[in-house]
mmCIF file of C-alpha atoms and ligand atoms in Angstrom:
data_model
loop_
_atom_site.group_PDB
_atom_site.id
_atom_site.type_symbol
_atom_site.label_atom_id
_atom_site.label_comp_id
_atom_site.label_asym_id
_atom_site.label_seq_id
_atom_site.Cartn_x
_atom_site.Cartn_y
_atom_site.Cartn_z
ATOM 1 C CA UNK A 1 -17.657 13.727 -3.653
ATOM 2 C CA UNK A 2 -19.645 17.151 -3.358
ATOM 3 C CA UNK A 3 -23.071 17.152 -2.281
ATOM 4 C CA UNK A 4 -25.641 19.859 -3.563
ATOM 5 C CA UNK A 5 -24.588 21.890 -0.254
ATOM 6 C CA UNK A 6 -21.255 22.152 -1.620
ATOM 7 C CA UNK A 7 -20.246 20.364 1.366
ATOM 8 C CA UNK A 8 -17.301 17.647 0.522
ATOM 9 C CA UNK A 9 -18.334 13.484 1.920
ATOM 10 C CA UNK A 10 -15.032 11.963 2.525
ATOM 11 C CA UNK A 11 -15.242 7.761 2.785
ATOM 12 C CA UNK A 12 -14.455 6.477 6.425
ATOM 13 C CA UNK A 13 -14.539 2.979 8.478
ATOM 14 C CA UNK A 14 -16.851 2.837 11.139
ATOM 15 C CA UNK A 15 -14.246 2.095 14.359
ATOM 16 C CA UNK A 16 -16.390 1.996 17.223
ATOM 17 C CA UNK A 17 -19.869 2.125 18.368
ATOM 18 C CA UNK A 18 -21.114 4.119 21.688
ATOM 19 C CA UNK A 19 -25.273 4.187 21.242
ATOM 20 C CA UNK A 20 -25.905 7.302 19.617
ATOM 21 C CA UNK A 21 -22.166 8.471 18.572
ATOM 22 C CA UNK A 22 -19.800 7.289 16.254
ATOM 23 C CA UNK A 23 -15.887 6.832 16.160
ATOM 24 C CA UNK A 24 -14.829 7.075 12.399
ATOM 25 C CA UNK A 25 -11.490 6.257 10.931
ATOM 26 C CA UNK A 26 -9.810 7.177 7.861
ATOM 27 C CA UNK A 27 -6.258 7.676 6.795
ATOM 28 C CA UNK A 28 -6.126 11.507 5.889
ATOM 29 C CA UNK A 29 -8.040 12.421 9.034
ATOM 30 C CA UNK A 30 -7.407 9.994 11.609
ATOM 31 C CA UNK A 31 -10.174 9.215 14.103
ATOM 32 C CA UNK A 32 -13.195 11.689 14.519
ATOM 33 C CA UNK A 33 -15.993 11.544 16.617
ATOM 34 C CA UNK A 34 -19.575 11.104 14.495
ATOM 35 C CA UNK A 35 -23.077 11.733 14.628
ATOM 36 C CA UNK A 36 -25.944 10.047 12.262
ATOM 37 C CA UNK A 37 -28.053 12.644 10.195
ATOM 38 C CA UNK A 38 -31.313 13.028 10.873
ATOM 39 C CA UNK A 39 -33.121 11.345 8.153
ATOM 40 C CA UNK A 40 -30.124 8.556 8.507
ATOM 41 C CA UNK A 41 -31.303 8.110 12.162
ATOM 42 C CA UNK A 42 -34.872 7.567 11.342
ATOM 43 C CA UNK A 43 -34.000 5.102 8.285
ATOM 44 C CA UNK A 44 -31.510 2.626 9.979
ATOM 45 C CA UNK A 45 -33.940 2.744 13.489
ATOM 46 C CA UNK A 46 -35.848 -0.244 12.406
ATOM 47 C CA UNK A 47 -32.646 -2.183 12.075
ATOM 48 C CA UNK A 48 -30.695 -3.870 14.797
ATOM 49 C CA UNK A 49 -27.004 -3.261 13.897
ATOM 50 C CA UNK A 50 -27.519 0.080 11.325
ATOM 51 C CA UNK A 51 -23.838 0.115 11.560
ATOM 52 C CA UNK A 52 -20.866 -2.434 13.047
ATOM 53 C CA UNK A 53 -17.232 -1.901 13.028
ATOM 54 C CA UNK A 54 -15.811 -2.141 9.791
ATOM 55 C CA UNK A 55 -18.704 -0.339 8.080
ATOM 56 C CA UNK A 56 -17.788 2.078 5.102
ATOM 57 C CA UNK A 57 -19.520 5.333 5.380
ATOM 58 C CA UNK A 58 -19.641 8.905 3.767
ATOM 59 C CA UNK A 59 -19.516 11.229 6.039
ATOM 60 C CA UNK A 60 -19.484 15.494 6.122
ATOM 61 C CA UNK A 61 -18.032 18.005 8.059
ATOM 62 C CA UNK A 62 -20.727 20.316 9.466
ATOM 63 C CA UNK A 63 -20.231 22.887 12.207
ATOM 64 C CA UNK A 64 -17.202 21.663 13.558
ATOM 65 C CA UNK A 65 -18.737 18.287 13.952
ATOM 66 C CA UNK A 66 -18.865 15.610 11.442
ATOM 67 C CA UNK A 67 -22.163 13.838 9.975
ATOM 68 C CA UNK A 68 -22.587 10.446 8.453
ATOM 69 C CA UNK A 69 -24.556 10.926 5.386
ATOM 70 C CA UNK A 70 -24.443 7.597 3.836
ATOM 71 C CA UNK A 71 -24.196 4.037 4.809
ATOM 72 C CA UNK A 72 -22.332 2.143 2.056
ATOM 73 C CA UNK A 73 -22.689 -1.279 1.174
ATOM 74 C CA UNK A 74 -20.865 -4.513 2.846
ATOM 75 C CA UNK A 75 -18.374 -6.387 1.438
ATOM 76 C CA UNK A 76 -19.092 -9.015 4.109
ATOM 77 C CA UNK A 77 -20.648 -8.864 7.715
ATOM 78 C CA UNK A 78 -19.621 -11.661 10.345
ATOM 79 C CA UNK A 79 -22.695 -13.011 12.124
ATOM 80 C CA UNK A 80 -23.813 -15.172 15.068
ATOM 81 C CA UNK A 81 -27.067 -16.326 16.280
ATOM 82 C CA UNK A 82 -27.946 -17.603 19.580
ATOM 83 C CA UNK A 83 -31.624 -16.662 20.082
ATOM 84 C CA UNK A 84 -34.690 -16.136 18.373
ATOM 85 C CA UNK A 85 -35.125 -13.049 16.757
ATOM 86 C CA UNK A 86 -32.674 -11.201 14.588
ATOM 87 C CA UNK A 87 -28.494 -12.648 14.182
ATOM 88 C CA UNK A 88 -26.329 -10.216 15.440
ATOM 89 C CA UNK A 89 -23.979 -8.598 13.147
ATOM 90 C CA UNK A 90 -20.116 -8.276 14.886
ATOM 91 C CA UNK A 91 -18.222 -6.477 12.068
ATOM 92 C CA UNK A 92 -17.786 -6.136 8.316
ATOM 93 C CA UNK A 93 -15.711 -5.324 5.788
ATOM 94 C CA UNK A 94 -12.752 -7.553 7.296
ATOM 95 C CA UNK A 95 -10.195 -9.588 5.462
ATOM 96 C CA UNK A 96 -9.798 -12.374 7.991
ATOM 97 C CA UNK A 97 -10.930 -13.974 11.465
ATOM 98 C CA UNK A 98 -8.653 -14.587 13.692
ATOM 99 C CA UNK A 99 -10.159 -16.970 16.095
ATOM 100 C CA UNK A 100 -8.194 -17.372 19.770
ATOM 101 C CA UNK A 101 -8.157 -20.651 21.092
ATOM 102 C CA UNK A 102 -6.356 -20.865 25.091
ATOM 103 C CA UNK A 103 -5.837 -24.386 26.030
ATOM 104 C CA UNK A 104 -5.539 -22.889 29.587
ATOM 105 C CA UNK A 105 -6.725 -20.708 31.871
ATOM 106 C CA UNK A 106 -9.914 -19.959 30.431
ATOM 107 C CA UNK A 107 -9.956 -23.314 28.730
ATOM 108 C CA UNK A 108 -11.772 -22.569 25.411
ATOM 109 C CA UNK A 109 -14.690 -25.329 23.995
ATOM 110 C CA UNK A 110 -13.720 -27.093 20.661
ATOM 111 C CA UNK A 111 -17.301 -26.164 20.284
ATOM 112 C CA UNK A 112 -16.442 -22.630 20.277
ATOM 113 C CA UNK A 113 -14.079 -22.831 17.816
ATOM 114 C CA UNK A 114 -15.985 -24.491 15.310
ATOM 115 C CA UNK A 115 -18.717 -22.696 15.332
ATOM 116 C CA UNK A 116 -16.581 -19.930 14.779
ATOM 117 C CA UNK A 117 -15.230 -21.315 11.742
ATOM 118 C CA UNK A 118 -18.749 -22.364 10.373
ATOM 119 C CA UNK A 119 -19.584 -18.605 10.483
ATOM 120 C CA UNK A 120 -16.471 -17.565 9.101
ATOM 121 C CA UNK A 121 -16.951 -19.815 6.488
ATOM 122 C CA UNK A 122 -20.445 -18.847 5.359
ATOM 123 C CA UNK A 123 -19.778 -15.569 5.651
ATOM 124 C CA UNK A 124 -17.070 -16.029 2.963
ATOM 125 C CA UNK A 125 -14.193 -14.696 5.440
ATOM 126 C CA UNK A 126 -10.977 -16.413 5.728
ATOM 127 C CA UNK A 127 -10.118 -17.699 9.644
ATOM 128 C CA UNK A 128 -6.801 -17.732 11.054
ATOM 129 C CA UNK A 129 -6.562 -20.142 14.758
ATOM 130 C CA UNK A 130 -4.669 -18.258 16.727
ATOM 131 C CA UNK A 131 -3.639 -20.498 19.711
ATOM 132 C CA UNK A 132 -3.116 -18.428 22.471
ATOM 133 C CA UNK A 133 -1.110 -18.862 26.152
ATOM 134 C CA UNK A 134 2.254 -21.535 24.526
ATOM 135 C CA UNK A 135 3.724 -20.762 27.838
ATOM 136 C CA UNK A 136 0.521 -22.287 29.572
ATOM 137 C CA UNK A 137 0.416 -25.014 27.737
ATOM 138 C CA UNK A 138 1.691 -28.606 27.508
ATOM 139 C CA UNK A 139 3.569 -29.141 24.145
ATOM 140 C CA UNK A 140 2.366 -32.670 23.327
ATOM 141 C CA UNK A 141 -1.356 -31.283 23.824
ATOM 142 C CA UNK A 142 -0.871 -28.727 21.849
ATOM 143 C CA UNK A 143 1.208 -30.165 18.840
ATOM 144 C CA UNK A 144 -1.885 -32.520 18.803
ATOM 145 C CA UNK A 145 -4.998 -29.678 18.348
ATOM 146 C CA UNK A 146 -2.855 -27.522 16.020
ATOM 147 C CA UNK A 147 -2.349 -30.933 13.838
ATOM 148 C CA UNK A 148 -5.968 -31.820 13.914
ATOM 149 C CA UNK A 149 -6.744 -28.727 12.305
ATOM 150 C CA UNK A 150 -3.739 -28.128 10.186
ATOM 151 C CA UNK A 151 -4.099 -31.188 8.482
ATOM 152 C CA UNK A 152 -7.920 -29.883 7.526
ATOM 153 C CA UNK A 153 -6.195 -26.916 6.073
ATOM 154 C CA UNK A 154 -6.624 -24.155 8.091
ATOM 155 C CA UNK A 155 -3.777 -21.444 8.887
ATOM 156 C CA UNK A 156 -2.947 -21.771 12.713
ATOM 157 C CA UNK A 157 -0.681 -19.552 14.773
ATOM 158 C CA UNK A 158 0.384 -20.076 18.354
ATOM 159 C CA UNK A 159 2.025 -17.405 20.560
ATOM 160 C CA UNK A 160 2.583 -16.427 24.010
ATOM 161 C CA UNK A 161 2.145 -12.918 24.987
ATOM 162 C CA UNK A 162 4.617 -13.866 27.847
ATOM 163 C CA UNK A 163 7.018 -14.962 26.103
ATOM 164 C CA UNK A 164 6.829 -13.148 23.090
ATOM 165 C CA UNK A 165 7.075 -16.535 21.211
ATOM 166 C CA UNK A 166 5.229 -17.005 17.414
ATOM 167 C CA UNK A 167 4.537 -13.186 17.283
ATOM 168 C CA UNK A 168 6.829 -12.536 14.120
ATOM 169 C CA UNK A 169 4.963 -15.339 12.656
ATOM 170 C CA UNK A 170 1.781 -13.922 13.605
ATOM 171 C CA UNK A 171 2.872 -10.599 11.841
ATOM 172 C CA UNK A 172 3.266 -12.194 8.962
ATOM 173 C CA UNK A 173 0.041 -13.171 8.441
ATOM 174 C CA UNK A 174 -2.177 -9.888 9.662
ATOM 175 C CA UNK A 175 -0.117 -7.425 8.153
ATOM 176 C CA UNK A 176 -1.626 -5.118 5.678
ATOM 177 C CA UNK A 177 -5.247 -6.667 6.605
ATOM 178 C CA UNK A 178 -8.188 -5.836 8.402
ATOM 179 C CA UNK A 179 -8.547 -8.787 10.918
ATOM 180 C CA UNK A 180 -11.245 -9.269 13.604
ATOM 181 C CA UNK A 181 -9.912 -10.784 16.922
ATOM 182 C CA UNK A 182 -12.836 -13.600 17.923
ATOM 183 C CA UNK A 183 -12.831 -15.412 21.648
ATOM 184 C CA UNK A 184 -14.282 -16.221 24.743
ATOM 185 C CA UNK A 185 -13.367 -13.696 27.326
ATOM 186 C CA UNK A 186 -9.857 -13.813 28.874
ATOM 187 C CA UNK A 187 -8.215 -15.887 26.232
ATOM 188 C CA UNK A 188 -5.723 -12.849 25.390
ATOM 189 C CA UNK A 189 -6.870 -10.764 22.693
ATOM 190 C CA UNK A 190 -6.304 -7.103 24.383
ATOM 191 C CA UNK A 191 -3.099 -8.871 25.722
ATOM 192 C CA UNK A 192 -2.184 -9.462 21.998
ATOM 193 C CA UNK A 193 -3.200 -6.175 20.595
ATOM 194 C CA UNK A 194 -0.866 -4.598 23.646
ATOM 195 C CA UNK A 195 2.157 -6.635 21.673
ATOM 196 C CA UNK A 196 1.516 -5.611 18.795
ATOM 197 C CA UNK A 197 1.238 -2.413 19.131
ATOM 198 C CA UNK A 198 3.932 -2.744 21.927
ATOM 199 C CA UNK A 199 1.713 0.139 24.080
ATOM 200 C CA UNK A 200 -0.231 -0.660 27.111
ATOM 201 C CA UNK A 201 -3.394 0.385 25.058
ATOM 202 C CA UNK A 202 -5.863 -1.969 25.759
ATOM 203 C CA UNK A 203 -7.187 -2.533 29.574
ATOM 204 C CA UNK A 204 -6.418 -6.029 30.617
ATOM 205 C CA UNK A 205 -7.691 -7.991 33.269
ATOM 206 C CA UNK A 206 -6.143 -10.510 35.736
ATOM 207 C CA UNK A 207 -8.205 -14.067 35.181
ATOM 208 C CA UNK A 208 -10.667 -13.696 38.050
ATOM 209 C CA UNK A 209 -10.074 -16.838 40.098
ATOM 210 C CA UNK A 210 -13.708 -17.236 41.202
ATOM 211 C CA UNK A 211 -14.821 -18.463 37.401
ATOM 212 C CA UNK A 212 -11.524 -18.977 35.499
ATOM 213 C CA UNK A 213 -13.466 -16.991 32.711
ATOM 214 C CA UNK A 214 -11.733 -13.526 32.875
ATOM 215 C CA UNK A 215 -13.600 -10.444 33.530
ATOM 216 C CA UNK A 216 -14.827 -8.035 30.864
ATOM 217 C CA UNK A 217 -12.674 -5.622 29.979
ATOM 218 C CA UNK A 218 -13.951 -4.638 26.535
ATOM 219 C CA UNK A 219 -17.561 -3.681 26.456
ATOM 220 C CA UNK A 220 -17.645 -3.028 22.549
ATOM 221 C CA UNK A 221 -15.362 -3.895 19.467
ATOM 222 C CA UNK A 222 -12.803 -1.317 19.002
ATOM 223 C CA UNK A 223 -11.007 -0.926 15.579
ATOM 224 C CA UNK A 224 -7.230 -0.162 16.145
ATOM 225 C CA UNK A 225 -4.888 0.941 13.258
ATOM 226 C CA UNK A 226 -0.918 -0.598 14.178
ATOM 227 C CA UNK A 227 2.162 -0.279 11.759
ATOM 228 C CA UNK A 228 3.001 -2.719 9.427
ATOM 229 C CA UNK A 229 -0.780 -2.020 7.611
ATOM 230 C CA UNK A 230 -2.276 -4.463 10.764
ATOM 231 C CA UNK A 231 -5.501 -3.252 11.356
ATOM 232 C CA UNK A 232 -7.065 -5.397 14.164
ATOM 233 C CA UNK A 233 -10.888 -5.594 15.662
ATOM 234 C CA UNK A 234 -10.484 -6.392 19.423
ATOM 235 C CA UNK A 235 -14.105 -7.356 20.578
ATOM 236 C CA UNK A 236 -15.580 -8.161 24.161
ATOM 237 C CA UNK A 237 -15.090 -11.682 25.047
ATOM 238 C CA UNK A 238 -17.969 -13.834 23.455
ATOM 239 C CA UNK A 239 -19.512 -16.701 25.353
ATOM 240 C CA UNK A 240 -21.004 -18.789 23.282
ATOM 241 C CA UNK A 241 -21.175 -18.782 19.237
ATOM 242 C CA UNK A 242 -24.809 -19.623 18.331
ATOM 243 C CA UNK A 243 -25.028 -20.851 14.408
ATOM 244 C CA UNK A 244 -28.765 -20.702 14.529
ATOM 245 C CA UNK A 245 -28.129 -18.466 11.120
ATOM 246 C CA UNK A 246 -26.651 -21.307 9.477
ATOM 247 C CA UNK A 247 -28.789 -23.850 7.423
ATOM 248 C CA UNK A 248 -27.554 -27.442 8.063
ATOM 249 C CA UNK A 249 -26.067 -27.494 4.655
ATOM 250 C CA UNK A 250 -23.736 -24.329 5.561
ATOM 251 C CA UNK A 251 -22.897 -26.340 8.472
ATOM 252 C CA UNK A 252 -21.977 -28.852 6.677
ATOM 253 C CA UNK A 253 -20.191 -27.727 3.756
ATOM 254 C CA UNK A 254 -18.278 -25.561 6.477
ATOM 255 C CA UNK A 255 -16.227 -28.693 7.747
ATOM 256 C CA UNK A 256 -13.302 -29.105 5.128
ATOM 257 C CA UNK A 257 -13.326 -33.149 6.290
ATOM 258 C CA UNK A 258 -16.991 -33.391 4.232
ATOM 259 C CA UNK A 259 -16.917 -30.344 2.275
ATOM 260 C CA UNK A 260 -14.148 -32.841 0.121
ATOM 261 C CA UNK A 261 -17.647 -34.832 -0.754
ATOM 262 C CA UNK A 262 -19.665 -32.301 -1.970
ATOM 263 C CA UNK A 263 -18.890 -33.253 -5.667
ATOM 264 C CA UNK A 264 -20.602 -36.598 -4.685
ATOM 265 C CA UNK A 265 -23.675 -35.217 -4.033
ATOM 266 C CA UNK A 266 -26.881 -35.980 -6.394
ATOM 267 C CA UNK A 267 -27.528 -32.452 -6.797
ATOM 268 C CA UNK A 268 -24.413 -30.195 -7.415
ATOM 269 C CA UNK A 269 -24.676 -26.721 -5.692
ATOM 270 C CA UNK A 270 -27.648 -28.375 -3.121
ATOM 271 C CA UNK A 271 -26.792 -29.495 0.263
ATOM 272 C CA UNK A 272 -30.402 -29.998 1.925
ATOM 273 C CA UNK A 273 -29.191 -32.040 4.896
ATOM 274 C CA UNK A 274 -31.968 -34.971 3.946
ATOM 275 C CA UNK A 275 -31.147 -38.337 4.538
ATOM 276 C CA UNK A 276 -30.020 -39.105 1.118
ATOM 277 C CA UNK A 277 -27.365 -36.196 1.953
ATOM 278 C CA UNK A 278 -23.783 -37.949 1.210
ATOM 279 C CA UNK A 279 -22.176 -35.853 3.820
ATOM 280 C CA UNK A 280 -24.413 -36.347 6.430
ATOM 281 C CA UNK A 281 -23.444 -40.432 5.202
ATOM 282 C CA UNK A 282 -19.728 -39.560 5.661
ATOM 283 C CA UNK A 283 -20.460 -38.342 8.644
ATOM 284 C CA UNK A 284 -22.405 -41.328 9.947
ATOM 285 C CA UNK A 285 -19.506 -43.287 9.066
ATOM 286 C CA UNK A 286 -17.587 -41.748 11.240
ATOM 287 C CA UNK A 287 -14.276 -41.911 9.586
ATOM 288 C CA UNK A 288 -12.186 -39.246 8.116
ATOM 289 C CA UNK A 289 -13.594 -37.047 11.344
ATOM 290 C CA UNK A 290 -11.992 -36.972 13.917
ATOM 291 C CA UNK A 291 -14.124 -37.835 17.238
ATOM 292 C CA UNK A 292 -13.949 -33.753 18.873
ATOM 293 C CA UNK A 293 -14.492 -32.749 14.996
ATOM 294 C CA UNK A 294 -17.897 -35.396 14.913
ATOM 295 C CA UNK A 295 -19.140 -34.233 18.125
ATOM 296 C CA UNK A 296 -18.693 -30.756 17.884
ATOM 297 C CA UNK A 297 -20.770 -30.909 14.216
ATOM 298 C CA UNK A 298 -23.498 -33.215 15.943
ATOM 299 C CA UNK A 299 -24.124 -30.692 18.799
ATOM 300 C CA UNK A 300 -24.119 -28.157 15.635
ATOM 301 C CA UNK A 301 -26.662 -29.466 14.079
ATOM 302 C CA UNK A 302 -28.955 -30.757 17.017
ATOM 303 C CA UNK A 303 -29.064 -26.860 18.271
ATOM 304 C CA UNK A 304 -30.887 -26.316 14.742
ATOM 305 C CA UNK A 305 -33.420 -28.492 15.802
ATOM 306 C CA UNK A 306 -33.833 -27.847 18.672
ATOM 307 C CA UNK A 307 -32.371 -24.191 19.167
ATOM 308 C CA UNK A 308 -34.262 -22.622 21.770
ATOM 309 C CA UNK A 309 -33.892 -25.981 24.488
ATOM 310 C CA UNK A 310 -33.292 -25.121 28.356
ATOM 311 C CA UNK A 311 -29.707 -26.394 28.547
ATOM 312 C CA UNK A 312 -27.832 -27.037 31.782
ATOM 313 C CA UNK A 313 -26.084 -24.042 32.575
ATOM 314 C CA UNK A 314 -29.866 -22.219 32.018
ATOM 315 C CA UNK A 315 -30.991 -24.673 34.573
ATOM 316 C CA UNK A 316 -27.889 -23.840 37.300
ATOM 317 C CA UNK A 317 -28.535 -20.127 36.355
ATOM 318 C CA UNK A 318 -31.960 -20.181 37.692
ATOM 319 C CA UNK A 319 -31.126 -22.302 40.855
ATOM 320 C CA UNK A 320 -28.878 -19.456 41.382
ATOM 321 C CA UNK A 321 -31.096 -16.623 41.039
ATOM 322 C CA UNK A 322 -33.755 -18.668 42.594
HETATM 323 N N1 GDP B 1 0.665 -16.823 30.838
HETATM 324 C C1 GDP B 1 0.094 -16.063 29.905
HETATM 325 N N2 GDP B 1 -0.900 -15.218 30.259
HETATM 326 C C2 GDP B 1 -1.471 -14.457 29.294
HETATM 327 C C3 GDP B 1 -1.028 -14.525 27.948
HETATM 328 N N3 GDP B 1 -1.799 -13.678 27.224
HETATM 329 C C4 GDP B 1 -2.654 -13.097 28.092
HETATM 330 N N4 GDP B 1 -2.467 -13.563 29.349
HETATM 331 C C5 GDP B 1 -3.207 -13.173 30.578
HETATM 332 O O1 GDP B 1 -4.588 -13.546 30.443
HETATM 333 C C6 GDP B 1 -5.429 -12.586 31.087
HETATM 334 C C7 GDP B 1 -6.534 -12.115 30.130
HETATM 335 O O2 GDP B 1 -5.967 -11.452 29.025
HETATM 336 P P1 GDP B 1 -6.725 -10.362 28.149
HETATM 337 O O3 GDP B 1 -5.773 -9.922 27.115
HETATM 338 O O4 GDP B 1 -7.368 -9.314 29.010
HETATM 339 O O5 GDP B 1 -7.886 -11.248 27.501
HETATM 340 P P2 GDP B 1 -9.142 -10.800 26.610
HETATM 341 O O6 GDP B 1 -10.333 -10.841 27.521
HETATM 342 O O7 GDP B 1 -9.247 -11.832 25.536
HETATM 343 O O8 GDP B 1 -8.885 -9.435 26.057
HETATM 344 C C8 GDP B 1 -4.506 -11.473 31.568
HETATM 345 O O9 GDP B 1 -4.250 -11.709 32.919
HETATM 346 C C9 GDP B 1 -3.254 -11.656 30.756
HETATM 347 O O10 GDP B 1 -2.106 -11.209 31.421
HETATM 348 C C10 GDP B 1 0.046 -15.413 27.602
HETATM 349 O O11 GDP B 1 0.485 -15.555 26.458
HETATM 350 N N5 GDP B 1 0.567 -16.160 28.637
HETATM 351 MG MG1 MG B 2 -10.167 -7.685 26.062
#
């Protein structure tokens, strides 16, 4: 594309974010470092996220420096919510989720995980459960969890970074695809992109022993090319997955075990969440959920009405500072 300048725009991907600069990505040139135009930079200043990782963009060479001229428009755009005000936006463009569950050492929250999945889900983007840590973990445990959402349909993986066990497998399934890496901090992801890529690239961290939680080694998503056509979106450890973006019926609809029911509902195409909702009656029934599964939807939906309550660990964080 020529612009009236006679300057060429060449497409790239958006690969990571520093505040007022850009990393860019594309094929022919590799990565270059970015700066918004001028009129750009007073347009997307009124919006939150202007641009993620994963974005498509046109961009121009000017100077010796390269411009981005143009924002182009999503394919999709993964989002969480955990406050009032706007949902934040964590990439686009991507082909799958992989979300990375560690049994151990942190231990992550079946709460985390679906959550996860309902935003995946509404969002339109495939998830992939990557469970993280095998060497960690106790076999019988994990057969169970990988089962419980297996049988629901979902794609899971499990490897050890240790051991170098289930990464062929995991191959298989990222290669030649764009796939963000989702999970609380510490549960492996930079550990997993160093495998793949077999390079000490990413900056791990030891599991501080004071919290079990790992520390923060990756303060914003990066977008790393690999061979084999993996492209993978490490991001900094996420706490908590809010869903307060999600209407109850998105909620719903996201949990394969009543999603199977939505052909039973009065109105096709219309999942209100009203008591005459026959998946919130499946769900009352409590069968064909599995207990973890029921509670983890419950606390889903209770945060929607009641999103903004003071929970517990708000509580011990003010004793603290207090
Ligand atoms: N035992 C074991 N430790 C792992 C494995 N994967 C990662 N770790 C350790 O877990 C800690 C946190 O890993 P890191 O990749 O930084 O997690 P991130 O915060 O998700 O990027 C590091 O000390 C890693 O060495 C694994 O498969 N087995
Ligand atoms: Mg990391």
């Amino acid at each position: 594309m020529t612009t009236s300048t006679g300057r060429v725009k060449e497409f790239f991907t958006i690969a990571r974010v520093f505040g007022a600069f850009y990393d860019l990505y594309s094929p022919e040139r590799g990565r270059q470092r970015a700066v918004l135009r001028g009129k750009l930079r007073t347009l997307v200043s009124k919006e939150r996220h202007p641009f993620v990782v994963g974005d498509s963009v046109l961009a121009e060479e000017s100077g010796g420096e390269w411009v981005i001229s143009e924002k182009l428009p999503r394919k999709n755009e993964l989002l969480r919510k955990s406050k009032e005000g706007d949902a934040q936006v964590l990439c686009a463009n991507v082909d799958q989720i992989a979300v990375l569950v560690s049994l151990r050492n942190p231990e992550t929250k079946d709460g985390f995980l679906d959550r996860c999945l309902a935003s995946a889900y509404s969002a339109g983007i495939p998830a992939l459960i990557l469970f993280t840590k095998k060497d960690l973990v106790d076999e019988t445990v994990l057969a169970n969890r990988i089962e419980s959402y297996s049988n629901l349909g979902y794609d899971v993986v499990t490897v050890s970074c240790k051991t170098g066990e289930g990464i062929p497998d995991l191959v298989s399934k990222i290669s030649g695809k764009t796939t963000f890496l989702a999970g609380n901090s510490g549960v492996g992801k930079s550990s997993l992109v160093n495998v793949l890529s077999e390079k000490e690239l990413q900056r791990t961290s030891e599991v501080s022993f004071s919290t079990r939680k790992g520390k923060h080694t990756t303060t914003n998503s990066n977008f790393l090319i690999l061979e084999k056509d993996i492209i993978l979106i490490d991001s900094p450890g996420i706490k908590e997955w809010g869903i307060l973006h999600l209407t109850k019926g998105e909620i719903l609809l996201s949990f394969p075990e009543l999603n199977r029911f939505k052909e039973e509902c009065m109105e096709p195409d219309c999942c209100r969440a009203d008591l005459s909702c026959r998946l919130l009656q499946v769900l009352e029934s409590r069968e064909g959920i599995r207990e973890e599964r029921r509670k983890s939807l419950e606390s889903m939906l209770a945060s929607l009405d009641n999103p903004f309550r003071i929970t517990r660990r708000d509580h011990l964080k003010n004793e603290s500072l207090s």
